[in-house]
JSON list of C-alpha atoms in Angstrom, two decimals:
[
{"chain": "A", "resi": 90, "resn": "MET", "atom": "CA", "xyz": [57.02, 4.13, -36.08]},
{"chain": "A", "resi": 91, "resn": "VAL", "atom": "CA", "xyz": [53.60, 2.53, -36.35]},
{"chain": "A", "resi": 92, "resn": "ILE", "atom": "CA", "xyz": [55.03, -0.84, -35.39]},
{"chain": "A", "resi": 93, "resn": "GLN", "atom": "CA", "xyz": [56.82, 0.67, -32.40]},
{"chain": "A", "resi": 94, "resn": "THR", "atom": "CA", "xyz": [53.64, 2.42, -31.25]},
{"chain": "A", "resi": 95, "resn": "VAL", "atom": "CA", "xyz": [51.57, -0.76, -31.51]},
{"chain": "A", "resi": 96, "resn": "THR", "atom": "CA", "xyz": [54.24, -2.70, -29.65]},
{"chain": "A", "resi": 97, "resn": "ALA", "atom": "CA", "xyz": [54.35, -0.12, -26.88]},
{"chain": "A", "resi": 98, "resn": "LEU", "atom": "CA", "xyz": [50.58, -0.17, -26.52]},
{"chain": "A", "resi": 99, "resn": "GLY", "atom": "CA", "xyz": [50.63, -3.94, -26.37]},
{"chain": "A", "resi": 100, "resn": "ARG", "atom": "CA", "xyz": [53.19, -3.90, -23.57]},
{"chain": "A", "resi": 101, "resn": "LEU", "atom": "CA", "xyz": [51.13, -1.29, -21.69]},
{"chain": "A", "resi": 102, "resn": "ALA", "atom": "CA", "xyz": [47.99, -3.41, -22.05]},
{"chain": "A", "resi": 103, "resn": "VAL", "atom": "CA", "xyz": [49.82, -6.44, -20.66]},
{"chain": "A", "resi": 104, "resn": "ARG", "atom": "CA", "xyz": [50.97, -4.41, -17.65]},
{"chain": "A", "resi": 105, "resn": "LEU", "atom": "CA", "xyz": [47.52, -2.91, -17.05]},
{"chain": "A", "resi": 106, "resn": "CYS", "atom": "CA", "xyz": [45.57, -6.11, -17.60]},
{"chain": "A", "resi": 107, "resn": "PRO", "atom": "CA", "xyz": [46.05, -7.49, -14.05]},
{"chain": "A", "resi": 108, "resn": "LEU", "atom": "CA", "xyz": [45.04, -4.13, -12.60]},
{"chain": "A", "resi": 109, "resn": "LEU", "atom": "CA", "xyz": [41.92, -4.00, -14.77]},
{"chain": "A", "resi": 110, "resn": "VAL", "atom": "CA", "xyz": [41.03, -7.53, -13.74]},
{"chain": "A", "resi": 111, "resn": "VAL", "atom": "CA", "xyz": [41.41, -6.61, -10.08]},
{"chain": "A", "resi": 112, "resn": "LEU", "atom": "CA", "xyz": [39.30, -3.47, -10.50]},
{"chain": "A", "resi": 113, "resn": "ALA", "atom": "CA", "xyz": [36.61, -5.38, -12.37]},
{"chain": "A", "resi": 114, "resn": "ALA", "atom": "CA", "xyz": [36.54, -8.09, -9.71]},
{"chain": "A", "resi": 115, "resn": "ALA", "atom": "CA", "xyz": [36.32, -5.47, -6.98]},
{"chain": "A", "resi": 116, "resn": "GLY", "atom": "CA", "xyz": [33.45, -3.73, -8.76]},
{"chain": "A", "resi": 117, "resn": "LEU", "atom": "CA", "xyz": [31.62, -7.01, -9.27]},
{"chain": "A", "resi": 118, "resn": "GLY", "atom": "CA", "xyz": [32.13, -7.95, -5.63]},
{"chain": "A", "resi": 119, "resn": "TYR", "atom": "CA", "xyz": [30.82, -4.60, -4.48]},
{"chain": "A", "resi": 120, "resn": "GLY", "atom": "CA", "xyz": [27.76, -4.90, -6.71]},
{"chain": "A", "resi": 121, "resn": "LEU", "atom": "CA", "xyz": [27.01, -8.41, -5.49]},
{"chain": "A", "resi": 122, "resn": "GLY", "atom": "CA", "xyz": [27.47, -7.26, -1.91]},
{"chain": "A", "resi": 123, "resn": "ARG", "atom": "CA", "xyz": [24.96, -4.46, -2.42]},
{"chain": "A", "resi": 124, "resn": "LEU", "atom": "CA", "xyz": [22.47, -6.89, -3.93]},
{"chain": "A", "resi": 125, "resn": "ARG", "atom": "CA", "xyz": [22.89, -9.31, -1.03]},
{"chain": "A", "resi": 126, "resn": "CYS", "atom": "CA", "xyz": [22.41, -6.51, 1.50]},
{"chain": "A", "resi": 127, "resn": "ALA", "atom": "CA", "xyz": [19.29, -5.30, -0.29]},
{"chain": "A", "resi": 128, "resn": "ALA", "atom": "CA", "xyz": [17.87, -8.82, -0.45]},
{"chain": "A", "resi": 129, "resn": "ARG", "atom": "CA", "xyz": [18.61, -9.37, 3.23]},
{"chain": "A", "resi": 130, "resn": "ALA", "atom": "CA", "xyz": [16.92, -6.07, 4.12]},
{"chain": "A", "resi": 131, "resn": "ARG", "atom": "CA", "xyz": [13.83, -7.11, 2.13]},
{"chain": "A", "resi": 132, "resn": "ARG", "atom": "CA", "xyz": [13.71, -10.46, 3.94]},
{"chain": "A", "resi": 133, "resn": "ILE", "atom": "CA", "xyz": [14.02, -8.80, 7.33]},
{"chain": "A", "resi": 134, "resn": "ARG", "atom": "CA", "xyz": [11.28, -6.28, 6.48]},
{"chain": "A", "resi": 135, "resn": "ALA", "atom": "CA", "xyz": [9.00, -9.04, 5.18]},
{"chain": "A", "resi": 136, "resn": "HIS", "atom": "CA", "xyz": [9.57, -11.04, 8.37]},
{"chain": "A", "resi": 137, "resn": "LEU", "atom": "CA", "xyz": [8.83, -8.03, 10.57]},
{"chain": "A", "resi": 138, "resn": "LEU", "atom": "CA", "xyz": [5.72, -7.11, 8.59]},
{"chain": "A", "resi": 139, "resn": "ALA", "atom": "CA", "xyz": [4.43, -10.69, 8.83]},
{"chain": "A", "resi": 140, "resn": "ARG", "atom": "CA", "xyz": [4.43, -10.30, 12.62]},
{"chain": "A", "resi": 141, "resn": "LEU", "atom": "CA", "xyz": [3.33, -6.67, 12.66]},
{"chain": "A", "resi": 142, "resn": "GLN", "atom": "CA", "xyz": [1.00, -5.58, 15.44]},
{"chain": "A", "resi": 143, "resn": "ILE", "atom": "CA", "xyz": [0.11, -1.93, 16.09]},
{"chain": "A", "resi": 144, "resn": "THR", "atom": "CA", "xyz": [-1.99, -0.89, 19.06]},
{"chain": "A", "resi": 145, "resn": "VAL", "atom": "CA", "xyz": [-4.67, 1.77, 18.94]},
{"chain": "A", "resi": 146, "resn": "ALA", "atom": "CA", "xyz": [-2.64, 3.78, 21.45]},
{"chain": "A", "resi": 147, "resn": "GLN", "atom": "CA", "xyz": [0.29, 3.72, 19.03]},
{"chain": "A", "resi": 148, "resn": "PHE", "atom": "CA", "xyz": [-1.98, 4.93, 16.23]},
{"chain": "A", "resi": 149, "resn": "ASP", "atom": "CA", "xyz": [-3.17, 7.76, 18.47]},
{"chain": "A", "resi": 150, "resn": "ALA", "atom": "CA", "xyz": [0.42, 8.93, 18.98]},
{"chain": "A", "resi": 151, "resn": "MET", "atom": "CA", "xyz": [1.12, 9.15, 15.24]},
{"chain": "A", "resi": 152, "resn": "ASN", "atom": "CA", "xyz": [0.74, 12.13, 12.95]},
{"chain": "A", "resi": 153, "resn": "ASP", "atom": "CA", "xyz": [-1.34, 11.94, 9.77]},
{"chain": "A", "resi": 154, "resn": "ARG", "atom": "CA", "xyz": [1.47, 10.73, 7.50]},
{"chain": "A", "resi": 155, "resn": "GLN", "atom": "CA", "xyz": [2.68, 8.13, 9.99]},
{"chain": "A", "resi": 156, "resn": "PHE", "atom": "CA", "xyz": [-0.89, 6.86, 10.28]},
{"chain": "A", "resi": 157, "resn": "GLU", "atom": "CA", "xyz": [-1.11, 6.41, 6.51]},
{"chain": "A", "resi": 158, "resn": "GLN", "atom": "CA", "xyz": [2.25, 4.63, 6.40]},
{"chain": "A", "resi": 159, "resn": "ALA", "atom": "CA", "xyz": [1.20, 2.33, 9.26]},
{"chain": "A", "resi": 160, "resn": "LEU", "atom": "CA", "xyz": [-2.01, 1.39, 7.43]},
{"chain": "A", "resi": 161, "resn": "ARG", "atom": "CA", "xyz": [0.07, 0.63, 4.35]},
{"chain": "A", "resi": 162, "resn": "ASP", "atom": "CA", "xyz": [2.31, -1.69, 6.37]},
{"chain": "A", "resi": 163, "resn": "VAL", "atom": "CA", "xyz": [-0.60, -3.57, 7.91]},
{"chain": "A", "resi": 164, "resn": "LEU", "atom": "CA", "xyz": [-2.07, -4.09, 4.45]},
{"chain": "A", "resi": 165, "resn": "ILE", "atom": "CA", "xyz": [1.28, -5.49, 3.28]},
{"chain": "A", "resi": 166, "resn": "ARG", "atom": "CA", "xyz": [1.19, -7.83, 6.27]},
{"chain": "A", "resi": 167, "resn": "ASP", "atom": "CA", "xyz": [-2.17, -9.11, 5.03]},
{"chain": "A", "resi": 168, "resn": "GLY", "atom": "CA", "xyz": [-0.86, -9.91, 1.54]},
{"chain": "A", "resi": 169, "resn": "TRP", "atom": "CA", "xyz": [-1.61, -6.66, -0.31]},
{"chain": "A", "resi": 170, "resn": "ARG", "atom": "CA", "xyz": [0.86, -4.69, -2.42]},
{"chain": "A", "resi": 171, "resn": "ALA", "atom": "CA", "xyz": [0.30, -1.26, -0.91]},
{"chain": "A", "resi": 172, "resn": "ARG", "atom": "CA", "xyz": [1.75, 2.22, -1.19]},
{"chain": "A", "resi": 173, "resn": "GLN", "atom": "CA", "xyz": [1.14, 5.49, 0.63]},
{"chain": "A", "resi": 174, "resn": "VAL", "atom": "CA", "xyz": [0.00, 8.19, -1.80]},
{"chain": "A", "resi": 175, "resn": "GLY", "atom": "CA", "xyz": [-1.73, 10.78, 0.40]},
{"chain": "A", "resi": 176, "resn": "GLY", "atom": "CA", "xyz": [-0.88, 14.43, -0.06]},
{"chain": "A", "resi": 177, "resn": "THR", "atom": "CA", "xyz": [-2.07, 17.59, -1.76]},
{"chain": "A", "resi": 178, "resn": "GLY", "atom": "CA", "xyz": [-4.55, 16.74, -4.51]},
{"chain": "A", "resi": 179, "resn": "ASP", "atom": "CA", "xyz": [-4.82, 13.07, -3.55]},
{"chain": "A", "resi": 180, "resn": "GLN", "atom": "CA", "xyz": [-8.55, 13.11, -4.39]},
{"chain": "A", "resi": 181, "resn": "GLY", "atom": "CA", "xyz": [-9.53, 10.92, -1.49]},
{"chain": "A", "resi": 182, "resn": "ALA", "atom": "CA", "xyz": [-6.70, 8.37, -1.72]},
{"chain": "A", "resi": 183, "resn": "ASP", "atom": "CA", "xyz": [-4.18, 8.08, 1.09]},
{"chain": "A", "resi": 184, "resn": "VAL", "atom": "CA", "xyz": [-3.21, 4.46, 0.48]},
{"chain": "A", "resi": 185, "resn": "ILE", "atom": "CA", "xyz": [-3.73, 2.34, -2.63]},
{"chain": "A", "resi": 186, "resn": "ALA", "atom": "CA", "xyz": [-3.38, -1.43, -2.37]},
{"chain": "A", "resi": 187, "resn": "GLU", "atom": "CA", "xyz": [-3.59, -4.31, -4.86]},
{"chain": "A", "resi": 188, "resn": "HIS", "atom": "CA", "xyz": [-4.64, -7.88, -4.10]},
{"chain": "A", "resi": 189, "resn": "PRO", "atom": "CA", "xyz": [-4.40, -10.80, -6.55]},
{"chain": "A", "resi": 190, "resn": "THR", "atom": "CA", "xyz": [-8.03, -11.86, -6.07]},
{"chain": "A", "resi": 191, "resn": "LEU", "atom": "CA", "xyz": [-9.72, -8.84, -4.49]},
{"chain": "A", "resi": 192, "resn": "GLY", "atom": "CA", "xyz": [-8.48, -6.18, -6.90]},
{"chain": "A", "resi": 193, "resn": "ARG", "atom": "CA", "xyz": [-7.57, -2.61, -6.09]},
{"chain": "A", "resi": 194, "resn": "LEU", "atom": "CA", "xyz": [-8.43, -0.97, -2.78]},
{"chain": "A", "resi": 195, "resn": "VAL", "atom": "CA", "xyz": [-8.33, 2.77, -2.16]},
{"chain": "A", "resi": 196, "resn": "VAL", "atom": "CA", "xyz": [-8.13, 3.91, 1.47]},
{"chain": "A", "resi": 197, "resn": "GLN", "atom": "CA", "xyz": [-9.07, 7.28, 2.88]},
{"chain": "A", "resi": 198, "resn": "ALA", "atom": "CA", "xyz": [-7.26, 7.60, 6.23]},
{"chain": "A", "resi": 199, "resn": "LYS", "atom": "CA", "xyz": [-8.75, 9.81, 8.92]},
{"chain": "A", "resi": 200, "resn": "HIS", "atom": "CA", "xyz": [-6.44, 10.27, 11.89]},
{"chain": "A", "resi": 201, "resn": "THR", "atom": "CA", "xyz": [-7.73, 12.09, 14.94]},
{"chain": "A", "resi": 202, "resn": "THR", "atom": "CA", "xyz": [-6.26, 13.14, 18.28]},
{"chain": "A", "resi": 203, "resn": "THR", "atom": "CA", "xyz": [-9.52, 14.60, 19.58]},
{"chain": "A", "resi": 204, "resn": "ALA", "atom": "CA", "xyz": [-11.84, 11.59, 19.29]},
{"chain": "A", "resi": 205, "resn": "ALA", "atom": "CA", "xyz": [-13.64, 13.37, 16.45]},
{"chain": "A", "resi": 206, "resn": "LYS", "atom": "CA", "xyz": [-16.21, 11.42, 14.47]},
{"chain": "A", "resi": 207, "resn": "VAL", "atom": "CA", "xyz": [-16.03, 10.88, 10.72]},
{"chain": "A", "resi": 208, "resn": "GLY", "atom": "CA", "xyz": [-19.21, 11.96, 8.99]},
{"chain": "A", "resi": 209, "resn": "SER", "atom": "CA", "xyz": [-20.95, 10.93, 5.80]},
{"chain": "A", "resi": 210, "resn": "PRO", "atom": "CA", "xyz": [-19.32, 13.62, 3.56]},
{"chain": "A", "resi": 211, "resn": "VAL", "atom": "CA", "xyz": [-16.00, 11.76, 3.76]},
{"chain": "A", "resi": 212, "resn": "LEU", "atom": "CA", "xyz": [-17.67, 8.65, 2.37]},
{"chain": "A", "resi": 213, "resn": "TYR", "atom": "CA", "xyz": [-19.46, 10.69, -0.30]},
{"chain": "A", "resi": 214, "resn": "GLN", "atom": "CA", "xyz": [-16.11, 12.00, -1.53]},
{"chain": "A", "resi": 215, "resn": "LEU", "atom": "CA", "xyz": [-14.51, 8.57, -1.59]},
{"chain": "A", "resi": 216, "resn": "LYS", "atom": "CA", "xyz": [-17.47, 7.11, -3.46]},
{"chain": "A", "resi": 217, "resn": "GLY", "atom": "CA", "xyz": [-17.09, 9.81, -6.08]},
{"chain": "A", "resi": 218, "resn": "THR", "atom": "CA", "xyz": [-13.36, 9.28, -6.72]},
{"chain": "A", "resi": 219, "resn": "ALA", "atom": "CA", "xyz": [-12.61, 5.62, -5.94]},
{"chain": "A", "resi": 220, "resn": "GLY", "atom": "CA", "xyz": [-13.84, 4.25, -9.25]},
{"chain": "A", "resi": 221, "resn": "PRO", "atom": "CA", "xyz": [-13.60, 7.10, -11.77]},
{"chain": "A", "resi": 222, "resn": "VAL", "atom": "CA", "xyz": [-10.27, 8.51, -10.57]},
{"chain": "A", "resi": 223, "resn": "HIS", "atom": "CA", "xyz": [-8.40, 5.64, -8.92]},
{"chain": "A", "resi": 224, "resn": "ARG", "atom": "CA", "xyz": [-9.89, 2.69, -10.86]},
{"chain": "A", "resi": 225, "resn": "ALA", "atom": "CA", "xyz": [-10.55, 0.91, -7.58]},
{"chain": "A", "resi": 226, "resn": "HIS", "atom": "CA", "xyz": [-12.68, -2.18, -7.04]},
{"chain": "A", "resi": 227, "resn": "LEU", "atom": "CA", "xyz": [-12.95, -1.50, -3.30]},
{"chain": "A", "resi": 228, "resn": "ALA", "atom": "CA", "xyz": [-12.93, 1.58, -1.10]},
{"chain": "A", "resi": 229, "resn": "ALA", "atom": "CA", "xyz": [-12.58, 2.02, 2.66]},
{"chain": "A", "resi": 230, "resn": "VAL", "atom": "CA", "xyz": [-12.44, 4.83, 5.19]},
{"chain": "A", "resi": 231, "resn": "ILE", "atom": "CA", "xyz": [-10.14, 3.95, 8.09]},
{"chain": "A", "resi": 232, "resn": "THR", "atom": "CA", "xyz": [-9.94, 5.99, 11.29]},
{"chain": "A", "resi": 233, "resn": "ASN", "atom": "CA", "xyz": [-8.60, 5.67, 14.81]},
{"chain": "A", "resi": 234, "resn": "GLY", "atom": "CA", "xyz": [-11.75, 7.48, 15.91]},
{"chain": "A", "resi": 235, "resn": "LYS", "atom": "CA", "xyz": [-15.41, 6.75, 15.28]},
{"chain": "A", "resi": 236, "resn": "LEU", "atom": "CA", "xyz": [-17.91, 7.16, 12.47]},
{"chain": "A", "resi": 237, "resn": "THR", "atom": "CA", "xyz": [-21.31, 8.71, 12.87]},
{"chain": "A", "resi": 238, "resn": "ARG", "atom": "CA", "xyz": [-24.22, 6.32, 12.68]},
{"chain": "A", "resi": 239, "resn": "ASP", "atom": "CA", "xyz": [-25.37, 7.94, 9.44]},
{"chain": "A", "resi": 240, "resn": "ALA", "atom": "CA", "xyz": [-21.91, 7.43, 7.92]},
{"chain": "A", "resi": 241, "resn": "GLN", "atom": "CA", "xyz": [-21.91, 3.74, 8.86]},
{"chain": "A", "resi": 242, "resn": "ILE", "atom": "CA", "xyz": [-25.36, 3.18, 7.37]},
{"chain": "A", "resi": 243, "resn": "TRP", "atom": "CA", "xyz": [-24.53, 5.12, 4.20]},
{"chain": "A", "resi": 244, "resn": "GLY", "atom": "CA", "xyz": [-21.27, 3.22, 3.75]},
{"chain": "A", "resi": 245, "resn": "GLU", "atom": "CA", "xyz": [-22.95, -0.17, 4.10]},
{"chain": "A", "resi": 246, "resn": "ARG", "atom": "CA", "xyz": [-25.70, 0.85, 1.71]},
{"chain": "A", "resi": 247, "resn": "HIS", "atom": "CA", "xyz": [-23.30, 2.13, -0.95]},
{"chain": "A", "resi": 248, "resn": "GLN", "atom": "CA", "xyz": [-20.53, -0.45, -0.49]},
{"chain": "A", "resi": 249, "resn": "ILE", "atom": "CA", "xyz": [-17.96, 1.93, 0.96]},
{"chain": "A", "resi": 250, "resn": "HIS", "atom": "CA", "xyz": [-16.24, -0.06, 3.69]},
{"chain": "A", "resi": 251, "resn": "TRP", "atom": "CA", "xyz": [-15.22, 1.48, 6.98]},
{"chain": "A", "resi": 252, "resn": "VAL", "atom": "CA", "xyz": [-12.89, 0.68, 9.86]},
{"chain": "A", "resi": 253, "resn": "ASP", "atom": "CA", "xyz": [-13.44, 2.54, 13.11]},
{"chain": "A", "resi": 254, "resn": "ARG", "atom": "CA", "xyz": [-11.49, 2.38, 16.35]},
{"chain": "A", "resi": 255, "resn": "ASP", "atom": "CA", "xyz": [-12.89, -1.01, 17.39]},
{"chain": "A", "resi": 256, "resn": "ARG", "atom": "CA", "xyz": [-12.31, -2.59, 14.00]},
{"chain": "A", "resi": 257, "resn": "LEU", "atom": "CA", "xyz": [-8.84, -1.04, 13.82]},
{"chain": "A", "resi": 258, "resn": "ARG", "atom": "CA", "xyz": [-7.97, -2.83, 17.05]},
{"chain": "A", "resi": 259, "resn": "GLN", "atom": "CA", "xyz": [-9.16, -6.16, 15.65]},
{"chain": "A", "resi": 260, "resn": "TRP", "atom": "CA", "xyz": [-7.25, -5.62, 12.42]},
{"chain": "A", "resi": 261, "resn": "ALA", "atom": "CA", "xyz": [-3.92, -4.05, 13.36]},
{"chain": "A", "resi": 262, "resn": "GLU", "atom": "CA", "xyz": [-3.50, -5.20, 16.94]},
{"chain": "A", "resi": 263, "resn": "HIS", "atom": "CA", "xyz": [-5.20, -8.60, 17.09]},
{"chain": "A", "resi": 264, "resn": "GLY", "atom": "CA", "xyz": [-4.11, -9.62, 13.59]},
{"chain": "A", "resi": 265, "resn": "THR", "atom": "CA", "xyz": [-7.45, -10.26, 11.84]},
{"chain": "A", "resi": 266, "resn": "PRO", "atom": "CA", "xyz": [-6.76, -9.77, 8.10]},
{"chain": "A", "resi": 267, "resn": "LEU", "atom": "CA", "xyz": [-8.65, -6.84, 6.59]},
{"chain": "A", "resi": 268, "resn": "GLN", "atom": "CA", "xyz": [-10.29, -9.03, 3.97]},
{"chain": "A", "resi": 269, "resn": "GLU", "atom": "CA", "xyz": [-11.64, -11.26, 6.72]},
{"chain": "A", "resi": 270, "resn": "LEU", "atom": "CA", "xyz": [-12.66, -8.38, 8.96]},
{"chain": "A", "resi": 271, "resn": "LEU", "atom": "CA", "xyz": [-14.63, -6.66, 6.19]},
{"chain": "A", "resi": 272, "resn": "ARG", "atom": "CA", "xyz": [-15.75, -9.94, 4.58]},
{"chain": "A", "resi": 273, "resn": "LEU", "atom": "CA", "xyz": [-14.34, -8.94, 1.23]},
{"chain": "A", "resi": 274, "resn": "ALA", "atom": "CA", "xyz": [-15.15, -11.28, -1.61]},
{"chain": "A", "resi": 275, "resn": "ALA", "atom": "CA", "xyz": [-13.16, -11.89, -4.78]},
{"chain": "A", "resi": 276, "resn": "ARG", "atom": "CA", "xyz": [-13.97, -9.24, -7.35]},
{"chain": "A", "resi": 277, "resn": "PRO", "atom": "CA", "xyz": [-16.93, -10.03, -9.60]},
{"chain": "A", "resi": 278, "resn": "SER", "atom": "CA", "xyz": [-16.50, -10.84, -13.26]},
{"chain": "A", "resi": 279, "resn": "ARG", "atom": "CA", "xyz": [-18.20, -7.68, -14.57]},
{"chain": "A", "resi": 280, "resn": "TYR", "atom": "CA", "xyz": [-18.85, -5.06, -11.90]},
{"chain": "A", "resi": 281, "resn": "ASN", "atom": "CA", "xyz": [-17.14, -3.90, -8.76]},
{"chain": "A", "resi": 282, "resn": "PRO", "atom": "CA", "xyz": [-18.51, -2.13, -5.66]},
{"chain": "A", "resi": 283, "resn": "CYS", "atom": "CA", "xyz": [-17.31, 1.29, -6.82]},
{"chain": "A", "resi": 284, "resn": "GLY", "atom": "CA", "xyz": [-19.32, 1.19, -10.05]},
{"chain": "A", "resi": 285, "resn": "LEU", "atom": "CA", "xyz": [-16.59, 0.21, -12.52]},
{"chain": "A", "resi": 286, "resn": "ARG", "atom": "CA", "xyz": [-16.64, -2.69, -14.89]},
{"chain": "A", "resi": 287, "resn": "GLN", "atom": "CA", "xyz": [-13.44, -4.56, -15.46]},
{"chain": "A", "resi": 288, "resn": "THR", "atom": "CA", "xyz": [-10.77, -3.10, -17.71]},
{"chain": "A", "resi": 289, "resn": "GLY", "atom": "CA", "xyz": [-11.99, -2.46, -21.25]},
{"chain": "A", "resi": 290, "resn": "GLN", "atom": "CA", "xyz": [-15.67, -2.06, -20.30]},
{"chain": "A", "resi": 291, "resn": "ARG", "atom": "CA", "xyz": [-17.73, 1.04, -19.70]},
{"chain": "A", "resi": 292, "resn": "SER", "atom": "CA", "xyz": [-19.22, 2.01, -16.36]},
{"chain": "A", "resi": 293, "resn": "ARG", "atom": "CA", "xyz": [-22.87, 1.24, -15.77]},
{"chain": "A", "resi": 294, "resn": "PRO", "atom": "CA", "xyz": [-25.02, 4.41, -16.06]},
{"chain": "A", "resi": 295, "resn": "GLY", "atom": "CA", "xyz": [-26.39, 5.98, -12.87]}
]
């Protein structure tokens, strides 16, 4: 009986083998097709981002989340690895970007439809969270509006970068890379503008 059972199973395996081969080949082909489609989509997106230009008028027509996503895409265009993170409890970070030589950048996005001006308190908040919370080497407030004169002065004094409506036009529409627009230098060996030493070192007091 055992011999008959083994023989029957062997015959069944022989009959099913071609079907299994076909199914395996179909599955492999489907998987490879999905990978090729994904790779092609990534190439198309990279090509589009490399040529990305967004006008100030287009920024004005966006909502807050779309504005953050657009800033992320322009950063990617400029060679940053960027992601949109804004939301409840974001502690001042709407976009976080990484650059191989410049380090980590945290962006506070301020979208306005009323031509409102960004004041110094926004920069105070970003200064307080960029280093301790987000481990950033650089921080920037970006708006499609304006900054008050006090906010501009305070940001320059405390190394919190800012991009107002005019700078946004130069960056996103005219194609000037952010690192060139803000004259960002490669991160220093020990300290960064947000008060953090490099990984493994303590922050400087005060």
